[in-house]
Coordinates of C-alpha atoms in Angstrom, one line a residue:
M1 CA -198.9 19.5 -71.6
H2 CA -201.2 16.9 -72.7
T3 CA -204.8 17.4 -72.1
V4 CA -207.7 14.5 -71.6
L5 CA -211.1 16.0 -72.9
V6 CA -214.0 14.3 -70.9
G7 CA -217.0 14.1 -72.5
T8 CA -220.7 11.9 -72.0
S9 CA -218.6 8.8 -73.4
G10 CA -215.3 7.9 -74.7
V11 CA -212.6 8.0 -72.2
T12 CA -209.8 4.8 -73.5
A13 CA -207.1 3.8 -71.0
S14 CA -204.7 5.7 -72.1
D15 CA -206.3 8.3 -70.9
V16 CA -206.6 7.2 -67.5
L17 CA -202.8 6.3 -67.5
A18 CA -202.1 9.7 -69.0
V19 CA -203.6 11.5 -66.2
A20 CA -202.9 9.1 -63.3
R21 CA -199.2 8.8 -64.3
G22 CA -198.5 11.2 -67.0
G23 CA -200.1 14.1 -65.1
A24 CA -202.0 15.0 -67.9
R25 CA -204.4 17.9 -67.5
V26 CA -208.1 17.4 -67.5
E27 CA -210.5 19.2 -69.4
L28 CA -214.8 19.1 -69.3
S29 CA -216.5 19.2 -73.2
G30 CA -219.3 21.3 -73.9
E31 CA -220.9 18.2 -74.3
A32 CA -220.5 17.1 -70.6
V33 CA -221.3 20.4 -69.1
A34 CA -225.1 20.1 -71.1
A35 CA -225.4 16.7 -69.8
L36 CA -224.5 17.5 -66.2
A37 CA -227.1 20.8 -66.4
A38 CA -229.9 18.5 -67.9
A39 CA -229.5 15.8 -65.8
R40 CA -229.5 18.4 -62.4
E41 CA -232.2 20.3 -63.4
I42 CA -234.1 16.4 -63.4
V43 CA -232.6 15.7 -59.8
D44 CA -233.8 19.3 -58.5
A45 CA -237.6 18.7 -59.9
L46 CA -237.4 15.6 -58.1
A47 CA -236.1 17.6 -54.7
A48 CA -238.8 19.8 -55.0
K49 CA -241.7 16.9 -54.9
P50 CA -243.3 15.7 -51.8
D51 CA -242.7 12.1 -52.6
P52 CA -239.2 10.5 -51.6
V53 CA -236.5 9.3 -54.1
Y54 CA -233.9 7.4 -53.1
G55 CA -230.8 9.2 -52.8
V56 CA -232.3 12.4 -53.5
S57 CA -234.7 12.9 -50.3
T58 CA -234.0 9.9 -48.2
G59 CA -231.2 8.2 -45.5
F60 CA -229.1 6.0 -47.8
G61 CA -228.3 2.6 -47.9
A62 CA -229.9 0.3 -44.6
L63 CA -231.2 3.8 -43.3
A64 CA -233.0 4.6 -46.6
T65 CA -236.6 4.5 -45.6
R66 CA -236.1 8.2 -43.8
H67 CA -237.7 11.3 -46.0
I68 CA -235.0 14.1 -45.5
S69 CA -236.3 17.7 -45.5
P70 CA -235.5 19.9 -47.9
E71 CA -233.3 21.6 -44.5
L72 CA -231.5 18.6 -44.0
R73 CA -230.4 17.7 -47.3
A74 CA -227.6 19.1 -47.5
R75 CA -226.1 18.1 -44.1
L76 CA -227.2 14.6 -45.5
Q77 CA -224.6 14.7 -48.0
R78 CA -221.9 16.6 -45.8
N79 CA -222.1 14.4 -43.4
I80 CA -222.1 10.6 -46.1
V81 CA -218.9 11.9 -46.8
R82 CA -217.7 12.5 -43.8
S83 CA -218.9 9.6 -42.0
H84 CA -217.7 7.1 -45.3
A85 CA -214.4 8.5 -44.8
A86 CA -213.6 5.9 -43.0
G87 CA -210.2 4.5 -44.0
M88 CA -207.4 3.3 -42.4
G89 CA -203.7 1.9 -42.6
P90 CA -201.0 2.9 -44.6
R91 CA -201.5 5.5 -47.7
V92 CA -202.9 4.5 -51.3
E93 CA -200.3 5.4 -54.4
R94 CA -200.3 8.9 -55.6
E95 CA -201.4 7.5 -59.1
V96 CA -204.1 5.3 -57.7
V97 CA -205.8 8.0 -56.3
R98 CA -205.7 10.2 -59.5
A99 CA -206.9 7.2 -61.8
L100 CA -209.8 6.8 -59.2
M101 CA -210.6 10.4 -59.5
F102 CA -210.4 11.1 -62.9
L103 CA -212.6 8.3 -63.3
R104 CA -215.3 9.3 -61.0
L105 CA -215.3 12.4 -63.1
K106 CA -215.8 10.0 -66.3
T107 CA -218.3 8.8 -64.6
V108 CA -219.9 11.8 -63.4
C109 CA -219.6 13.4 -66.9
S110 CA -222.4 10.7 -68.0
G111 CA -225.3 13.0 -67.5
H112 CA -226.5 9.8 -65.1
T113 CA -225.5 11.0 -62.0
G114 CA -227.2 14.3 -61.5
V115 CA -224.2 16.4 -60.1
R116 CA -224.3 20.1 -60.8
P117 CA -221.1 21.3 -63.5
D118 CA -219.6 23.4 -61.2
V119 CA -218.7 20.1 -58.8
A120 CA -217.3 18.7 -61.8
Q121 CA -215.3 21.4 -62.5
S122 CA -214.2 21.5 -59.4
M123 CA -213.0 17.9 -59.5
A124 CA -211.0 18.3 -62.9
D125 CA -209.4 21.7 -60.6
L126 CA -208.4 19.3 -57.9
L127 CA -206.8 17.3 -61.0
N128 CA -205.2 19.7 -62.4
A129 CA -203.5 21.3 -59.8
G130 CA -201.7 18.1 -58.8
I131 CA -203.6 18.0 -55.1
T132 CA -203.9 14.4 -54.6
P133 CA -206.4 13.1 -51.4
V134 CA -205.7 11.3 -48.8
V135 CA -206.6 7.5 -48.9
H136 CA -206.0 4.4 -47.1
E137 CA -205.7 0.8 -48.0
Y138 CA -208.3 -0.5 -45.9
G139 CA -212.1 0.6 -46.3
S140 CA -213.7 -0.7 -49.5
L141 CA -215.6 -3.8 -49.7
G142 CA -216.0 -3.6 -53.7
C143 CA -219.6 -3.2 -53.2
S144 CA -221.9 0.2 -53.6
G145 CA -218.5 1.4 -55.4
D146 CA -215.3 1.9 -53.7
L147 CA -217.0 3.7 -50.9
A148 CA -214.3 4.8 -48.3
P149 CA -211.7 5.8 -50.9
L150 CA -214.0 7.6 -52.8
S151 CA -215.2 9.5 -49.8
H152 CA -211.7 10.8 -48.9
C153 CA -211.7 12.0 -52.3
A154 CA -214.9 13.4 -52.5
L155 CA -213.7 14.9 -48.6
T156 CA -210.6 16.8 -50.0
L157 CA -213.2 18.7 -52.7
M158 CA -215.6 20.0 -49.9
G159 CA -212.1 21.4 -48.5
E160 CA -211.9 18.9 -44.9
G161 CA -209.6 16.1 -44.3
D162 CA -205.8 15.7 -45.6
A163 CA -204.0 15.6 -48.8
E164 CA -200.7 15.9 -50.9
G165 CA -199.9 19.1 -52.5
P166 CA -198.1 19.2 -55.6
D167 CA -194.7 19.1 -53.7
G168 CA -195.6 15.8 -51.8
V169 CA -196.2 17.3 -49.1
V170 CA -199.2 16.4 -46.8
R171 CA -201.3 19.6 -45.8
P172 CA -204.9 20.5 -44.5
A173 CA -207.0 20.3 -47.6
G174 CA -208.4 23.4 -47.3
D175 CA -205.1 25.7 -47.0
L176 CA -204.5 23.7 -50.5
L177 CA -207.8 24.3 -52.0
A178 CA -207.3 28.1 -51.1
E179 CA -203.6 27.8 -52.0
H180 CA -204.7 26.9 -55.3
G181 CA -208.0 29.4 -55.9
I182 CA -210.2 26.1 -56.0
A183 CA -213.4 26.8 -53.2
P184 CA -214.6 24.2 -51.5
V185 CA -217.2 22.5 -52.8
E186 CA -221.2 22.8 -51.3
L187 CA -222.9 19.7 -51.7
R188 CA -226.6 19.9 -52.7
E189 CA -229.2 16.4 -53.6
K190 CA -227.6 13.1 -54.5
E191 CA -224.1 15.2 -55.0
G192 CA -222.5 13.3 -52.0
L193 CA -223.6 9.8 -52.8
A194 CA -222.8 10.2 -56.3
L195 CA -219.6 11.5 -55.6
L196 CA -218.9 7.9 -53.3
N197 CA -220.7 5.1 -55.8
G198 CA -218.5 3.7 -58.1
T199 CA -216.0 0.9 -58.6
D200 CA -213.2 3.7 -59.8
G201 CA -210.3 2.2 -57.7
M202 CA -210.3 -1.2 -59.0
L203 CA -211.0 -0.2 -62.6
G204 CA -208.2 2.7 -62.0
M205 CA -205.5 -0.3 -60.6
L206 CA -206.7 -2.7 -63.4
L207 CA -206.1 -0.5 -66.1
M208 CA -202.5 0.4 -64.4
A209 CA -202.2 -3.7 -63.9
L210 CA -202.9 -4.0 -67.7
D211 CA -199.9 -1.4 -69.4
D212 CA -197.6 -3.0 -66.4
L213 CA -198.4 -6.6 -67.2
D214 CA -198.1 -6.4 -70.9
T215 CA -194.4 -4.9 -71.0
L216 CA -193.5 -7.8 -68.5
Y217 CA -195.5 -10.6 -70.8
K218 CA -193.0 -9.3 -73.6
S219 CA -190.5 -9.6 -70.6
A220 CA -190.8 -13.0 -69.4
D221 CA -190.7 -13.7 -73.5
V222 CA -187.2 -12.2 -73.8
T223 CA -186.2 -14.0 -70.3
A224 CA -187.3 -17.4 -71.4
A225 CA -185.6 -17.2 -74.7
L226 CA -181.9 -16.2 -72.9
S227 CA -182.7 -19.2 -70.6
L228 CA -183.2 -21.6 -73.5
E229 CA -180.1 -20.1 -75.1
A230 CA -177.9 -20.9 -71.9
L231 CA -179.2 -24.3 -71.6
L232 CA -178.2 -25.6 -75.0
G233 CA -181.8 -25.9 -75.5
T234 CA -183.7 -26.2 -78.8
D235 CA -185.4 -23.4 -80.6
K236 CA -187.0 -25.9 -82.4
V237 CA -190.4 -26.2 -80.6
L238 CA -190.9 -22.5 -81.3
A239 CA -191.9 -23.0 -84.7
P240 CA -195.2 -21.5 -85.7
E241 CA -196.8 -24.6 -87.3
L242 CA -196.6 -26.1 -84.2
H243 CA -198.6 -23.4 -82.3
A244 CA -201.1 -23.7 -86.0
I245 CA -202.3 -26.4 -84.2
R246 CA -203.0 -25.1 -81.1
P247 CA -204.5 -21.8 -81.6
H248 CA -204.3 -19.7 -78.8
P249 CA -203.0 -16.6 -80.0
G250 CA -201.3 -15.7 -77.0
Q251 CA -199.8 -18.8 -77.4
A252 CA -198.7 -17.8 -80.6
A253 CA -197.4 -14.2 -79.9
S254 CA -195.1 -15.8 -77.3
A255 CA -193.4 -18.3 -79.3
A256 CA -192.8 -15.7 -81.9
N257 CA -191.5 -13.6 -79.6
M258 CA -189.0 -16.1 -78.6
L259 CA -188.0 -17.5 -81.8
A260 CA -187.4 -13.6 -82.6
V261 CA -185.2 -12.9 -79.7
L262 CA -183.1 -16.4 -80.9
K263 CA -182.6 -16.0 -84.4
G264 CA -179.1 -16.4 -85.3
S265 CA -178.2 -18.2 -82.1
E266 CA -175.2 -20.4 -81.6
L267 CA -176.2 -21.7 -78.6
T268 CA -179.3 -23.5 -79.2
G269 CA -179.8 -27.3 -80.3
H270 CA -175.9 -28.0 -79.1
H271 CA -175.4 -31.2 -76.2
Q272 CA -171.9 -30.1 -74.6
D273 CA -172.6 -33.1 -72.3
D274 CA -172.7 -37.2 -73.0
A275 CA -176.3 -37.8 -72.4
P276 CA -178.2 -35.9 -75.3
R277 CA -181.5 -34.6 -74.5
V278 CA -184.5 -35.8 -76.6
Q279 CA -186.8 -32.9 -75.6
D280 CA -186.2 -30.1 -72.9
A281 CA -187.7 -30.0 -69.6
Y282 CA -191.0 -29.0 -69.1
S283 CA -190.1 -25.1 -67.7
V284 CA -188.2 -24.0 -71.3
R285 CA -190.5 -26.1 -73.7
C286 CA -193.7 -25.0 -72.7
A287 CA -192.8 -21.4 -71.7
P288 CA -195.3 -20.1 -75.0
Q289 CA -197.8 -22.1 -73.6
V290 CA -197.5 -20.7 -70.2
A291 CA -196.9 -17.0 -70.7
G292 CA -199.4 -17.7 -74.0
A293 CA -202.4 -18.7 -71.8
G294 CA -201.5 -15.1 -69.4
R295 CA -201.8 -13.3 -72.4
D296 CA -205.1 -14.4 -73.3
T297 CA -206.3 -13.5 -69.8
L298 CA -204.7 -10.4 -70.0
A299 CA -206.9 -10.2 -73.5
H300 CA -210.0 -11.1 -71.9
A301 CA -209.4 -8.5 -68.7
R302 CA -209.0 -5.5 -71.1
L303 CA -212.5 -6.3 -72.6
V304 CA -214.2 -6.1 -69.6
A305 CA -212.0 -3.0 -68.6
E306 CA -213.7 -1.3 -71.5
R307 CA -216.8 -2.6 -70.7
E308 CA -216.7 -0.8 -67.4
L309 CA -215.0 2.1 -68.8
A310 CA -217.5 2.6 -71.0
S311 CA -220.5 2.3 -67.7
A312 CA -221.8 4.9 -65.7
V313 CA -221.8 3.5 -62.3
D314 CA -224.0 5.1 -59.8
N315 CA -226.8 4.6 -57.6
P316 CA -229.3 5.9 -58.1
V317 CA -229.3 6.9 -61.8
V318 CA -231.0 9.6 -63.4
L319 CA -232.1 7.7 -67.2
P320 CA -232.7 10.2 -70.2
D321 CA -236.8 9.7 -70.0
G322 CA -236.5 11.7 -66.6
R323 CA -236.2 8.9 -64.2
V324 CA -234.1 8.2 -61.4
E325 CA -233.7 4.7 -60.9
S326 CA -232.1 3.0 -58.4
N327 CA -229.9 -0.2 -59.4
G328 CA -227.0 -2.7 -58.5
N329 CA -224.3 -1.8 -61.0
F330 CA -221.8 -0.7 -58.6
H331 CA -221.1 -4.4 -57.9
G332 CA -217.2 -4.9 -57.9
A333 CA -217.6 -8.2 -59.6
P334 CA -217.2 -8.0 -63.4
V335 CA -213.7 -6.3 -62.6
A336 CA -212.9 -8.1 -59.3
Y337 CA -213.0 -11.7 -61.2
V338 CA -210.5 -10.4 -63.8
L339 CA -208.0 -8.6 -60.9
D340 CA -207.8 -12.4 -59.2
F341 CA -207.7 -14.1 -62.8
L342 CA -204.6 -12.2 -63.4
A343 CA -203.0 -12.7 -59.6
V344 CA -203.3 -16.7 -61.1
A345 CA -201.7 -16.0 -64.5
A346 CA -198.6 -13.9 -63.1
A347 CA -198.1 -16.4 -60.6
D348 CA -197.4 -19.0 -63.0
L349 CA -195.7 -16.7 -64.7
A350 CA -192.8 -16.2 -61.9
S351 CA -193.6 -19.6 -61.1
I352 CA -192.3 -21.3 -64.5
A353 CA -189.4 -18.3 -64.4
E354 CA -188.5 -19.4 -61.0
R355 CA -187.9 -23.1 -62.4
R356 CA -185.9 -22.2 -65.1
T357 CA -183.7 -20.1 -63.2
D358 CA -183.2 -22.7 -60.4
R359 CA -182.0 -25.2 -63.9
L360 CA -179.2 -22.6 -65.2
L361 CA -177.6 -23.0 -61.4
D362 CA -178.3 -26.6 -60.8
K363 CA -174.6 -28.3 -61.9
N364 CA -176.7 -31.3 -62.7
R365 CA -179.1 -30.2 -64.6
S366 CA -177.7 -26.8 -66.4
H367 CA -175.4 -29.1 -68.8
G368 CA -172.3 -27.5 -68.2
L369 CA -172.5 -24.7 -66.6
P370 CA -170.9 -24.3 -62.7
P371 CA -173.2 -24.5 -59.9
F372 CA -174.9 -21.4 -58.9
L373 CA -172.6 -19.7 -62.1
A374 CA -170.1 -19.0 -59.4
D375 CA -166.8 -18.4 -60.3
D376 CA -164.9 -20.4 -57.7
A377 CA -167.8 -22.7 -56.4
G378 CA -167.4 -23.1 -52.8
V379 CA -165.4 -20.4 -52.3
D380 CA -168.2 -18.6 -54.1
S381 CA -171.4 -19.2 -54.0
G382 CA -173.0 -17.7 -57.0
L383 CA -176.4 -16.7 -57.4
M384 CA -177.2 -19.4 -54.8
I385 CA -179.0 -16.7 -52.5
A386 CA -180.5 -14.9 -55.4
Q387 CA -182.5 -17.6 -56.5
Y388 CA -183.9 -17.7 -53.0
T389 CA -184.9 -14.2 -53.1
Q390 CA -186.6 -15.4 -56.1
A391 CA -188.3 -18.6 -55.1
A392 CA -189.6 -16.6 -51.5
L393 CA -191.1 -14.3 -54.3
V394 CA -192.7 -17.1 -56.3
A395 CA -194.1 -18.1 -52.4
E396 CA -196.0 -15.1 -52.3
M397 CA -196.8 -14.6 -55.5
K398 CA -199.1 -17.9 -54.6
R399 CA -200.6 -16.9 -51.7
L400 CA -202.1 -13.1 -53.3
A401 CA -203.1 -15.6 -56.1
V402 CA -205.9 -16.9 -53.7
P403 CA -209.3 -14.9 -55.2
A404 CA -210.1 -12.6 -53.1
S405 CA -213.6 -12.0 -55.1
A406 CA -214.9 -15.7 -53.5
D407 CA -215.1 -13.8 -50.3
S408 CA -217.9 -11.8 -49.3
I409 CA -218.6 -10.0 -45.6
P410 CA -221.9 -8.9 -45.0
S411 CA -222.8 -5.3 -44.1
S412 CA -224.7 -2.2 -43.6
A413 CA -227.4 -4.3 -41.3
M414 CA -227.4 -6.9 -44.0
Q415 CA -228.7 -4.6 -46.6
E416 CA -225.7 -4.8 -48.3
D417 CA -225.3 -8.8 -47.5
H418 CA -222.6 -9.6 -51.2
V419 CA -219.9 -7.8 -51.6
S420 CA -217.0 -8.3 -54.3
M421 CA -214.3 -7.7 -52.5
G422 CA -213.0 -6.0 -56.1
W423 CA -210.8 -3.2 -54.3
S424 CA -208.9 -6.2 -52.1
A425 CA -208.4 -7.9 -55.2
A426 CA -206.7 -5.0 -57.1
R427 CA -204.5 -4.3 -54.2
K428 CA -203.1 -7.6 -54.3
L429 CA -202.3 -8.0 -57.5
R430 CA -200.7 -4.2 -57.8
T431 CA -197.9 -6.6 -55.4
A432 CA -198.1 -9.7 -57.5
V433 CA -197.3 -7.3 -60.3
E434 CA -194.1 -5.7 -58.7
N435 CA -193.3 -9.2 -57.6
L436 CA -193.3 -10.2 -61.0
A437 CA -191.1 -8.2 -62.4
R438 CA -188.6 -8.7 -59.2
V439 CA -188.5 -12.5 -60.1
L440 CA -188.4 -11.7 -64.0
A441 CA -185.5 -9.5 -63.3
V442 CA -183.6 -12.6 -61.6
E443 CA -184.1 -14.6 -63.9
L444 CA -182.6 -11.6 -66.3
Y445 CA -179.4 -11.5 -64.1
A446 CA -178.4 -15.7 -64.2
A447 CA -179.4 -16.3 -67.8
T448 CA -177.5 -13.3 -68.5
R449 CA -174.3 -14.6 -66.6
A450 CA -174.8 -18.1 -68.2
V451 CA -175.0 -17.2 -71.6
E452 CA -171.6 -15.4 -71.4
L453 CA -170.2 -18.0 -69.6
R454 CA -170.8 -20.0 -72.6
E455 CA -167.4 -19.8 -73.8
G456 CA -166.6 -20.3 -77.8
L457 CA -170.5 -19.9 -78.9
T458 CA -172.0 -16.9 -79.9
P459 CA -175.4 -15.5 -78.6
A460 CA -178.1 -14.3 -80.5
P461 CA -177.5 -10.6 -81.8
A462 CA -181.0 -9.9 -79.6
T463 CA -179.6 -12.0 -76.5
R464 CA -176.3 -9.7 -77.4
A465 CA -178.0 -6.8 -77.2
V466 CA -179.8 -7.3 -74.1
I467 CA -176.7 -8.3 -72.5
D468 CA -174.7 -5.1 -73.8
A469 CA -177.8 -2.7 -72.4
V470 CA -178.1 -4.6 -69.0
R471 CA -174.6 -3.9 -68.1
A472 CA -175.0 -0.3 -69.4
A473 CA -177.5 -0.2 -67.0
G474 CA -175.0 -1.1 -63.8
V475 CA -176.0 -4.8 -63.3
Q476 CA -172.5 -7.1 -63.4
G477 CA -171.5 -10.0 -65.3
P478 CA -169.8 -13.2 -64.3
G479 CA -167.1 -13.0 -61.7
P480 CA -166.5 -13.6 -58.0
D481 CA -168.8 -13.3 -55.2
R482 CA -169.7 -9.4 -54.5
F483 CA -172.9 -7.7 -52.8
L484 CA -175.5 -8.3 -55.0
A485 CA -178.9 -6.2 -53.7
P486 CA -177.8 -3.7 -55.8
D487 CA -177.2 -5.6 -59.2
L488 CA -180.5 -7.0 -58.5
A489 CA -182.4 -3.8 -57.9
A490 CA -180.8 -2.3 -61.1
A491 CA -182.4 -5.6 -63.0
D492 CA -185.4 -4.7 -61.5
G493 CA -185.6 -1.4 -62.4
F494 CA -184.1 -2.7 -66.2
V495 CA -187.1 -4.6 -66.8
R496 CA -189.6 -3.1 -65.0
G497 CA -189.2 0.4 -66.8
G498 CA -189.2 -1.5 -69.7
R499 CA -186.1 -1.5 -71.1
L500 CA -185.7 -5.4 -71.3
V501 CA -187.8 -5.3 -73.9
A502 CA -186.9 -1.9 -75.5
A503 CA -183.2 -3.9 -75.4
A504 CA -184.5 -6.8 -77.8
E505 CA -186.3 -4.7 -80.1
T506 CA -183.3 -3.0 -81.3
V507 CA -182.7 -5.8 -83.1
T508 CA -186.1 -8.0 -83.5
G509 CA -188.5 -4.9 -84.1
P510 CA -191.5 -4.7 -81.8
L511 CA -192.4 -7.8 -79.8
R512 CA -196.2 -8.6 -80.0

């Protein structure tokens, strides 16, 4: 099994995905263990002094004015975990929790948190054992970190609460730890706070969304090309010299992908009606501009994610000169903004894909295709309601595009009087990404059927490869009405799993 080595820095997006989605093992580097020990010496020295230090010998948040005596500090650290593990609602997905845990471990290993090496090792042991704390949907305001989600993870580390074992069964965390030979952690000064104070949940979901959207944006270029071909549109608008005079990188990449998919097609540029088109509709002609703008949004979001990956988010932090200083680095605004931005871009990409699908089904705009691509229109309804489903998904995505990060609800007796809502932005983005895959699946379903209905004209080799692959995946072609839901589900899996892109690339080579 792949192993990710965690040092004081250098964790990559691929590392996070390997642990969260691939179940990779985690090991601490010698450099990380040394940095952990050095930072802990600083915390222990401050804890021995009579002067109060926030997070070490004081309460937290609005209760930070109370100096905590040495005999109560272990209890204080346990209590912050227990009281902050206050999430509610459905369970969060396993991959999200694993990303959350790994990213907190990454920051702990930076040497800026003051956590002991054996606590960090226990965090790694938990991941390697496949034990996943039960984390709930609601509880994070995205400021002071993802407090409630991280608290549920720390609670499991203490041997309390519930967790899912590697067999997928939820059981008491103490039992799972015992079965895997992991001793419950006894927290000391600052450690409870250090386990809770990070943007790890929203960052983990951002990294996974970026991974998914990379595939979906390539998929959208393929489905747009299929729709253009099925509508007998012109590929002249995809010429690289046209996109060079408006030099947005994403636009050029999307146009190049569509042109590669359409290479060798006999369908593009043909007009079978009595009113030849001077120009195709915006949903066809402007596909690279819309998808390209989304690609450039992805590039910006990746830059933010890389910066956040390189960060050590905690409060207070241990500095190399021995100071332990309070700060506001836990505020999730940088991550929250791009999470919301991605939801906007995804909604617009879905919206233009739905417009192309609707055009394929409308006999007045499809240039010779049967109504709703039905076998016997009137007796058969064809894909009429598949487009309804697609429209409902797009409408939901538009609602999900309303930014969470523009909101703030004060908390902690007005000490935390402005919060990022980044966790909420991440949660709704996950739904938006899932719906985008479904929307593209419906366009794929309609466009492949439409291309096959263009008898006498040969589609592009890449188009033919996609049609053959999607039919082999169990998505049926033209014919009388049938139970559509299984076909749409199969098309969704085909898109989501990257097989649509892979099928096109058998002819085009790697898409951009």
